[in-house]
Amino acid sequence: MLIKQISIFVENKPGRLSAMTDILKENNIDIRALSIADTKDFGILRLIVNDPDKACSALKNADCTVTITDVLAVGVEDRPGGLSAVMHTLYENGISVEYMYAFVSKSEDVAYVILRVADNNKAAEVLKTAGIKLLTSKEIYEM
């Protein structure tokens, strides 16, 4: 149930994001979800892509600083309180969320959220027990 997320250290300079996306394009890598956190001098670009190992290799070959991190992809009811139910389940089980970001789905009644928590396996177990849908890597990469 774990999804591979690519994190790329990016200098906060004009053209750097363009260069990263060009590398992915040239290697036929499709972005499924993304998040960027930045400061004055640098940013961390987090990506969910259709082929994370190939993307990581291509980016490293272009001298990018890249890491792969396991995260969870959670299906959330697309209604008021949908995300609250997920957050409450994690909180009740002592699991803190380090960061999260959402992405668009093709389904009209489900939103998807990428979560990074300290203990992915425990979080996956408690979310499944609570009836919250976790996506497989295959489901995410084929979206």
mmCIF file with all atom_site columns, C-alpha atoms in Angstrom:
data_model
loop_
_atom_site.group_PDB
_atom_site.id
_atom_site.type_symbol
_atom_site.label_atom_id
_atom_site.label_alt_id
_atom_site.label_comp_id
_atom_site.label_asym_id
_atom_site.label_entity_id
_atom_site.label_seq_id
_atom_site.pdbx_PDB_ins_code
_atom_site.Cartn_x
_atom_site.Cartn_y
_atom_site.Cartn_z
_atom_site.occupancy
_atom_site.B_iso_or_equiv
_atom_site.pdbx_formal_charge
_atom_site.auth_seq_id
_atom_site.auth_comp_id
_atom_site.auth_asym_id
_atom_site.auth_atom_id
_atom_site.pdbx_PDB_model_num
ATOM 1   C CA . MET A 1 1   ? 0.000   0.000  0.000   1.00 0.00 ? 1   MET A CA 1
ATOM 2   C CA . LEU A 1 2   ? 2.994   2.322  0.026   1.00 0.00 ? 2   LEU A CA 1
ATOM 3   C CA . ILE A 1 3   ? 3.576   4.754  -2.813  1.00 0.00 ? 3   ILE A CA 1
ATOM 4   C CA . LYS A 1 4   ? 7.005   5.983  -3.907  1.00 0.00 ? 4   LYS A CA 1
ATOM 5   C CA . GLN A 1 5   ? 7.348   9.747  -3.830  1.00 0.00 ? 5   GLN A CA 1
ATOM 6   C CA . ILE A 1 6   ? 10.271  11.523 -5.451  1.00 0.00 ? 6   ILE A CA 1
ATOM 7   C CA . SER A 1 7   ? 11.711  14.556 -3.665  1.00 0.00 ? 7   SER A CA 1
ATOM 8   C CA . ILE A 1 8   ? 14.023  16.846 -5.609  1.00 0.00 ? 8   ILE A CA 1
ATOM 9   C CA . PHE A 1 9   ? 16.146  19.600 -4.101  1.00 0.00 ? 9   PHE A CA 1
ATOM 10  C CA . VAL A 1 10  ? 15.697  22.601 -6.408  1.00 0.00 ? 10  VAL A CA 1
ATOM 11  C CA . GLU A 1 11  ? 17.554  25.896 -6.285  1.00 0.00 ? 11  GLU A CA 1
ATOM 12  C CA . ASN A 1 12  ? 15.154  28.821 -6.208  1.00 0.00 ? 12  ASN A CA 1
ATOM 13  C CA . LYS A 1 13  ? 16.356  30.247 -9.533  1.00 0.00 ? 13  LYS A CA 1
ATOM 14  C CA . PRO A 1 14  ? 14.536  30.992 -12.789 1.00 0.00 ? 14  PRO A CA 1
ATOM 15  C CA . GLY A 1 15  ? 14.387  27.965 -15.078 1.00 0.00 ? 15  GLY A CA 1
ATOM 16  C CA . ARG A 1 16  ? 15.056  25.243 -12.474 1.00 0.00 ? 16  ARG A CA 1
ATOM 17  C CA . LEU A 1 17  ? 11.492  23.879 -12.455 1.00 0.00 ? 17  LEU A CA 1
ATOM 18  C CA . SER A 1 18  ? 11.469  24.012 -16.236 1.00 0.00 ? 18  SER A CA 1
ATOM 19  C CA . ALA A 1 19  ? 14.666  21.969 -16.309 1.00 0.00 ? 19  ALA A CA 1
ATOM 20  C CA . MET A 1 20  ? 13.219  19.343 -13.923 1.00 0.00 ? 20  MET A CA 1
ATOM 21  C CA . THR A 1 21  ? 10.037  18.962 -15.953 1.00 0.00 ? 21  THR A CA 1
ATOM 22  C CA . ASP A 1 22  ? 12.052  18.786 -19.186 1.00 0.00 ? 22  ASP A CA 1
ATOM 23  C CA . ILE A 1 23  ? 14.023  15.831 -17.805 1.00 0.00 ? 23  ILE A CA 1
ATOM 24  C CA . LEU A 1 24  ? 10.791  14.061 -16.942 1.00 0.00 ? 24  LEU A CA 1
ATOM 25  C CA . LYS A 1 25  ? 9.291   14.826 -20.356 1.00 0.00 ? 25  LYS A CA 1
ATOM 26  C CA . GLU A 1 26  ? 12.376  13.556 -22.184 1.00 0.00 ? 26  GLU A CA 1
ATOM 27  C CA . ASN A 1 27  ? 12.103  10.285 -20.241 1.00 0.00 ? 27  ASN A CA 1
ATOM 28  C CA . ASN A 1 28  ? 8.357   9.867  -20.830 1.00 0.00 ? 28  ASN A CA 1
ATOM 29  C CA . ILE A 1 29  ? 7.550   10.292 -17.121 1.00 0.00 ? 29  ILE A CA 1
ATOM 30  C CA . ASP A 1 30  ? 3.997   11.407 -16.324 1.00 0.00 ? 30  ASP A CA 1
ATOM 31  C CA . ILE A 1 31  ? 3.369   13.462 -13.167 1.00 0.00 ? 31  ILE A CA 1
ATOM 32  C CA . ARG A 1 32  ? 0.351   12.307 -11.146 1.00 0.00 ? 32  ARG A CA 1
ATOM 33  C CA . ALA A 1 33  ? 0.644   14.729 -8.221  1.00 0.00 ? 33  ALA A CA 1
ATOM 34  C CA . LEU A 1 34  ? 3.056   17.380 -7.031  1.00 0.00 ? 34  LEU A CA 1
ATOM 35  C CA . SER A 1 35  ? 3.835   19.715 -4.204  1.00 0.00 ? 35  SER A CA 1
ATOM 36  C CA . ILE A 1 36  ? 6.530   22.306 -3.788  1.00 0.00 ? 36  ILE A CA 1
ATOM 37  C CA . ALA A 1 37  ? 7.740   23.878 -0.574  1.00 0.00 ? 37  ALA A CA 1
ATOM 38  C CA . ASP A 1 38  ? 10.193  26.712 -0.913  1.00 0.00 ? 38  ASP A CA 1
ATOM 39  C CA . THR A 1 39  ? 12.338  29.180 0.924   1.00 0.00 ? 39  THR A CA 1
ATOM 40  C CA . LYS A 1 40  ? 14.218  32.172 -0.421  1.00 0.00 ? 40  LYS A CA 1
ATOM 41  C CA . ASP A 1 41  ? 17.098  30.035 -1.719  1.00 0.00 ? 41  ASP A CA 1
ATOM 42  C CA . PHE A 1 42  ? 15.754  26.546 -2.445  1.00 0.00 ? 42  PHE A CA 1
ATOM 43  C CA . GLY A 1 43  ? 12.698  24.343 -2.679  1.00 0.00 ? 43  GLY A CA 1
ATOM 44  C CA . ILE A 1 44  ? 11.717  20.726 -2.339  1.00 0.00 ? 44  ILE A CA 1
ATOM 45  C CA . LEU A 1 45  ? 9.675   19.459 -5.274  1.00 0.00 ? 45  LEU A CA 1
ATOM 46  C CA . ARG A 1 46  ? 7.702   16.372 -4.301  1.00 0.00 ? 46  ARG A CA 1
ATOM 47  C CA . LEU A 1 47  ? 6.265   14.265 -7.090  1.00 0.00 ? 47  LEU A CA 1
ATOM 48  C CA . ILE A 1 48  ? 4.160   11.179 -7.578  1.00 0.00 ? 48  ILE A CA 1
ATOM 49  C CA . VAL A 1 49  ? 4.926   9.874  -11.073 1.00 0.00 ? 49  VAL A CA 1
ATOM 50  C CA . ASN A 1 50  ? 3.990   6.852  -13.155 1.00 0.00 ? 50  ASN A CA 1
ATOM 51  C CA . ASP A 1 51  ? 7.510   5.357  -12.994 1.00 0.00 ? 51  ASP A CA 1
ATOM 52  C CA . PRO A 1 52  ? 9.364   6.593  -9.895  1.00 0.00 ? 52  PRO A CA 1
ATOM 53  C CA . ASP A 1 53  ? 12.484  4.448  -10.324 1.00 0.00 ? 53  ASP A CA 1
ATOM 54  C CA . LYS A 1 54  ? 13.005  5.601  -13.920 1.00 0.00 ? 54  LYS A CA 1
ATOM 55  C CA . ALA A 1 55  ? 12.354  9.217  -12.929 1.00 0.00 ? 55  ALA A CA 1
ATOM 56  C CA . CYS A 1 56  ? 14.829  9.036  -10.050 1.00 0.00 ? 56  CYS A CA 1
ATOM 57  C CA . SER A 1 57  ? 17.497  7.557  -12.293 1.00 0.00 ? 57  SER A CA 1
ATOM 58  C CA . ALA A 1 58  ? 16.975  10.183 -15.014 1.00 0.00 ? 58  ALA A CA 1
ATOM 59  C CA . LEU A 1 59  ? 17.110  13.036 -12.508 1.00 0.00 ? 59  LEU A CA 1
ATOM 60  C CA . LYS A 1 60  ? 20.232  11.670 -10.806 1.00 0.00 ? 60  LYS A CA 1
ATOM 61  C CA . ASN A 1 61  ? 21.897  11.287 -14.225 1.00 0.00 ? 61  ASN A CA 1
ATOM 62  C CA . ALA A 1 62  ? 21.223  15.015 -14.705 1.00 0.00 ? 62  ALA A CA 1
ATOM 63  C CA . ASP A 1 63  ? 23.039  15.734 -11.402 1.00 0.00 ? 63  ASP A CA 1
ATOM 64  C CA . CYS A 1 64  ? 19.866  16.469 -9.440  1.00 0.00 ? 64  CYS A CA 1
ATOM 65  C CA . THR A 1 65  ? 19.668  15.728 -5.730  1.00 0.00 ? 65  THR A CA 1
ATOM 66  C CA . VAL A 1 66  ? 16.817  13.207 -5.524  1.00 0.00 ? 66  VAL A CA 1
ATOM 67  C CA . THR A 1 67  ? 15.411  10.898 -2.870  1.00 0.00 ? 67  THR A CA 1
ATOM 68  C CA . ILE A 1 68  ? 12.579  8.388  -2.867  1.00 0.00 ? 68  ILE A CA 1
ATOM 69  C CA . THR A 1 69  ? 10.281  8.331  0.163   1.00 0.00 ? 69  THR A CA 1
ATOM 70  C CA . ASP A 1 70  ? 7.429   5.963  0.945   1.00 0.00 ? 70  ASP A CA 1
ATOM 71  C CA . VAL A 1 71  ? 4.097   7.736  1.431   1.00 0.00 ? 71  VAL A CA 1
ATOM 72  C CA . LEU A 1 72  ? 0.439   6.763  1.611   1.00 0.00 ? 72  LEU A CA 1
ATOM 73  C CA . ALA A 1 73  ? -2.242  7.642  -0.933  1.00 0.00 ? 73  ALA A CA 1
ATOM 74  C CA . VAL A 1 74  ? -5.650  7.886  0.702   1.00 0.00 ? 74  VAL A CA 1
ATOM 75  C CA . GLY A 1 75  ? -9.058  8.059  -0.935  1.00 0.00 ? 75  GLY A CA 1
ATOM 76  C CA . VAL A 1 76  ? -11.141 10.646 0.895   1.00 0.00 ? 76  VAL A CA 1
ATOM 77  C CA . GLU A 1 77  ? -14.873 11.138 0.500   1.00 0.00 ? 77  GLU A CA 1
ATOM 78  C CA . ASP A 1 78  ? -15.275 14.362 -1.450  1.00 0.00 ? 78  ASP A CA 1
ATOM 79  C CA . ARG A 1 79  ? -17.677 15.979 0.989   1.00 0.00 ? 79  ARG A CA 1
ATOM 80  C CA . PRO A 1 80  ? -17.458 18.302 3.983   1.00 0.00 ? 80  PRO A CA 1
ATOM 81  C CA . GLY A 1 81  ? -15.707 16.387 6.764   1.00 0.00 ? 81  GLY A CA 1
ATOM 82  C CA . GLY A 1 82  ? -14.115 13.767 4.490   1.00 0.00 ? 82  GLY A CA 1
ATOM 83  C CA . LEU A 1 83  ? -10.560 14.799 5.321   1.00 0.00 ? 83  LEU A CA 1
ATOM 84  C CA . SER A 1 84  ? -11.487 15.389 8.958   1.00 0.00 ? 84  SER A CA 1
ATOM 85  C CA . ALA A 1 85  ? -12.392 11.692 9.335   1.00 0.00 ? 85  ALA A CA 1
ATOM 86  C CA . VAL A 1 86  ? -8.944  10.661 8.096   1.00 0.00 ? 86  VAL A CA 1
ATOM 87  C CA . MET A 1 87  ? -7.126  13.163 10.322  1.00 0.00 ? 87  MET A CA 1
ATOM 88  C CA . HIS A 1 88  ? -9.206  12.141 13.348  1.00 0.00 ? 88  HIS A CA 1
ATOM 89  C CA . THR A 1 89  ? -8.419  8.442  12.775  1.00 0.00 ? 89  THR A CA 1
ATOM 90  C CA . LEU A 1 90  ? -4.696  9.154  12.631  1.00 0.00 ? 90  LEU A CA 1
ATOM 91  C CA . TYR A 1 91  ? -4.812  11.431 15.686  1.00 0.00 ? 91  TYR A CA 1
ATOM 92  C CA . GLU A 1 92  ? -6.742  8.850  17.748  1.00 0.00 ? 92  GLU A CA 1
ATOM 93  C CA . ASN A 1 93  ? -3.975  6.348  16.981  1.00 0.00 ? 93  ASN A CA 1
ATOM 94  C CA . GLY A 1 94  ? -1.078  8.642  17.874  1.00 0.00 ? 94  GLY A CA 1
ATOM 95  C CA . ILE A 1 95  ? 0.048   9.195  14.282  1.00 0.00 ? 95  ILE A CA 1
ATOM 96  C CA . SER A 1 96  ? 1.259   12.657 13.310  1.00 0.00 ? 96  SER A CA 1
ATOM 97  C CA . VAL A 1 97  ? 1.146   13.884 9.742   1.00 0.00 ? 97  VAL A CA 1
ATOM 98  C CA . GLU A 1 98  ? 4.465   15.360 8.595   1.00 0.00 ? 98  GLU A CA 1
ATOM 99  C CA . TYR A 1 99  ? 2.958   16.814 5.422   1.00 0.00 ? 99  TYR A CA 1
ATOM 100 C CA . MET A 1 100 ? 0.246   16.140 2.884   1.00 0.00 ? 100 MET A CA 1
ATOM 101 C CA . TYR A 1 101 ? -1.022  17.323 -0.446  1.00 0.00 ? 101 TYR A CA 1
ATOM 102 C CA . ALA A 1 102 ? -4.065  16.572 -2.541  1.00 0.00 ? 102 ALA A CA 1
ATOM 103 C CA . PHE A 1 103 ? -4.509  15.881 -6.221  1.00 0.00 ? 103 PHE A CA 1
ATOM 104 C CA . VAL A 1 104 ? -7.306  15.681 -8.742  1.00 0.00 ? 104 VAL A CA 1
ATOM 105 C CA . SER A 1 105 ? -9.064  12.423 -9.403  1.00 0.00 ? 105 SER A CA 1
ATOM 106 C CA . LYS A 1 106 ? -11.099 11.220 -12.335 1.00 0.00 ? 106 LYS A CA 1
ATOM 107 C CA . SER A 1 107 ? -13.816 10.140 -9.922  1.00 0.00 ? 107 SER A CA 1
ATOM 108 C CA . GLU A 1 108 ? -16.421 12.732 -9.007  1.00 0.00 ? 108 GLU A CA 1
ATOM 109 C CA . ASP A 1 109 ? -17.009 11.545 -5.461  1.00 0.00 ? 109 ASP A CA 1
ATOM 110 C CA . VAL A 1 110 ? -13.481 10.808 -4.248  1.00 0.00 ? 110 VAL A CA 1
ATOM 111 C CA . ALA A 1 111 ? -10.549 13.128 -3.626  1.00 0.00 ? 111 ALA A CA 1
ATOM 112 C CA . TYR A 1 112 ? -7.046  11.758 -3.117  1.00 0.00 ? 112 TYR A CA 1
ATOM 113 C CA . VAL A 1 113 ? -4.475  12.867 -0.574  1.00 0.00 ? 113 VAL A CA 1
ATOM 114 C CA . ILE A 1 114 ? -0.793  11.933 -0.278  1.00 0.00 ? 114 ILE A CA 1
ATOM 115 C CA . LEU A 1 115 ? 0.304   11.620 3.360   1.00 0.00 ? 115 LEU A CA 1
ATOM 116 C CA . ARG A 1 116 ? 3.754   11.406 4.891   1.00 0.00 ? 116 ARG A CA 1
ATOM 117 C CA . VAL A 1 117 ? 3.672   10.069 8.428   1.00 0.00 ? 117 VAL A CA 1
ATOM 118 C CA . ALA A 1 118 ? 6.326   8.712  10.774  1.00 0.00 ? 118 ALA A CA 1
ATOM 119 C CA . ASP A 1 119 ? 4.983   5.137  10.674  1.00 0.00 ? 119 ASP A CA 1
ATOM 120 C CA . ASN A 1 120 ? 3.422   4.308  7.301   1.00 0.00 ? 120 ASN A CA 1
ATOM 121 C CA . ASN A 1 121 ? 2.614   0.705  8.200   1.00 0.00 ? 121 ASN A CA 1
ATOM 122 C CA . LYS A 1 122 ? 0.756   1.630  11.393  1.00 0.00 ? 122 LYS A CA 1
ATOM 123 C CA . ALA A 1 123 ? -1.102  4.421  9.592   1.00 0.00 ? 123 ALA A CA 1
ATOM 124 C CA . ALA A 1 124 ? -2.094  2.072  6.771   1.00 0.00 ? 124 ALA A CA 1
ATOM 125 C CA . GLU A 1 125 ? -3.397  -0.467 9.269   1.00 0.00 ? 125 GLU A CA 1
ATOM 126 C CA . VAL A 1 126 ? -5.502  1.993  11.276  1.00 0.00 ? 126 VAL A CA 1
ATOM 127 C CA . LEU A 1 127 ? -6.882  3.698  8.167   1.00 0.00 ? 127 LEU A CA 1
ATOM 128 C CA . LYS A 1 128 ? -7.897  0.375  6.608   1.00 0.00 ? 128 LYS A CA 1
ATOM 129 C CA . THR A 1 129 ? -9.498  -0.704 9.885   1.00 0.00 ? 129 THR A CA 1
ATOM 130 C CA . ALA A 1 130 ? -11.483 2.560  9.873   1.00 0.00 ? 130 ALA A CA 1
ATOM 131 C CA . GLY A 1 131 ? -12.742 1.788  6.358   1.00 0.00 ? 131 GLY A CA 1
ATOM 132 C CA . ILE A 1 132 ? -10.664 4.479  4.681   1.00 0.00 ? 132 ILE A CA 1
ATOM 133 C CA . LYS A 1 133 ? -9.485  3.484  1.212   1.00 0.00 ? 133 LYS A CA 1
ATOM 134 C CA . LEU A 1 134 ? -5.759  3.300  0.580   1.00 0.00 ? 134 LEU A CA 1
ATOM 135 C CA . LEU A 1 135 ? -4.600  3.265  -2.997  1.00 0.00 ? 135 LEU A CA 1
ATOM 136 C CA . THR A 1 136 ? -2.017  0.841  -4.291  1.00 0.00 ? 136 THR A CA 1
ATOM 137 C CA . SER A 1 137 ? 1.001   2.024  -6.230  1.00 0.00 ? 137 SER A CA 1
ATOM 138 C CA . LYS A 1 138 ? -0.500  0.453  -9.361  1.00 0.00 ? 138 LYS A CA 1
ATOM 139 C CA . GLU A 1 139 ? -3.730  2.442  -8.952  1.00 0.00 ? 139 GLU A CA 1
ATOM 140 C CA . ILE A 1 140 ? -1.804  5.692  -8.506  1.00 0.00 ? 140 ILE A CA 1
ATOM 141 C CA . TYR A 1 141 ? 0.716   5.163  -11.289 1.00 0.00 ? 141 TYR A CA 1
ATOM 142 C CA . GLU A 1 142 ? -2.024  4.228  -13.771 1.00 0.00 ? 142 GLU A CA 1
ATOM 143 C CA . MET A 1 143 ? -4.261  7.238  -13.023 1.00 0.00 ? 143 MET A CA 1
#
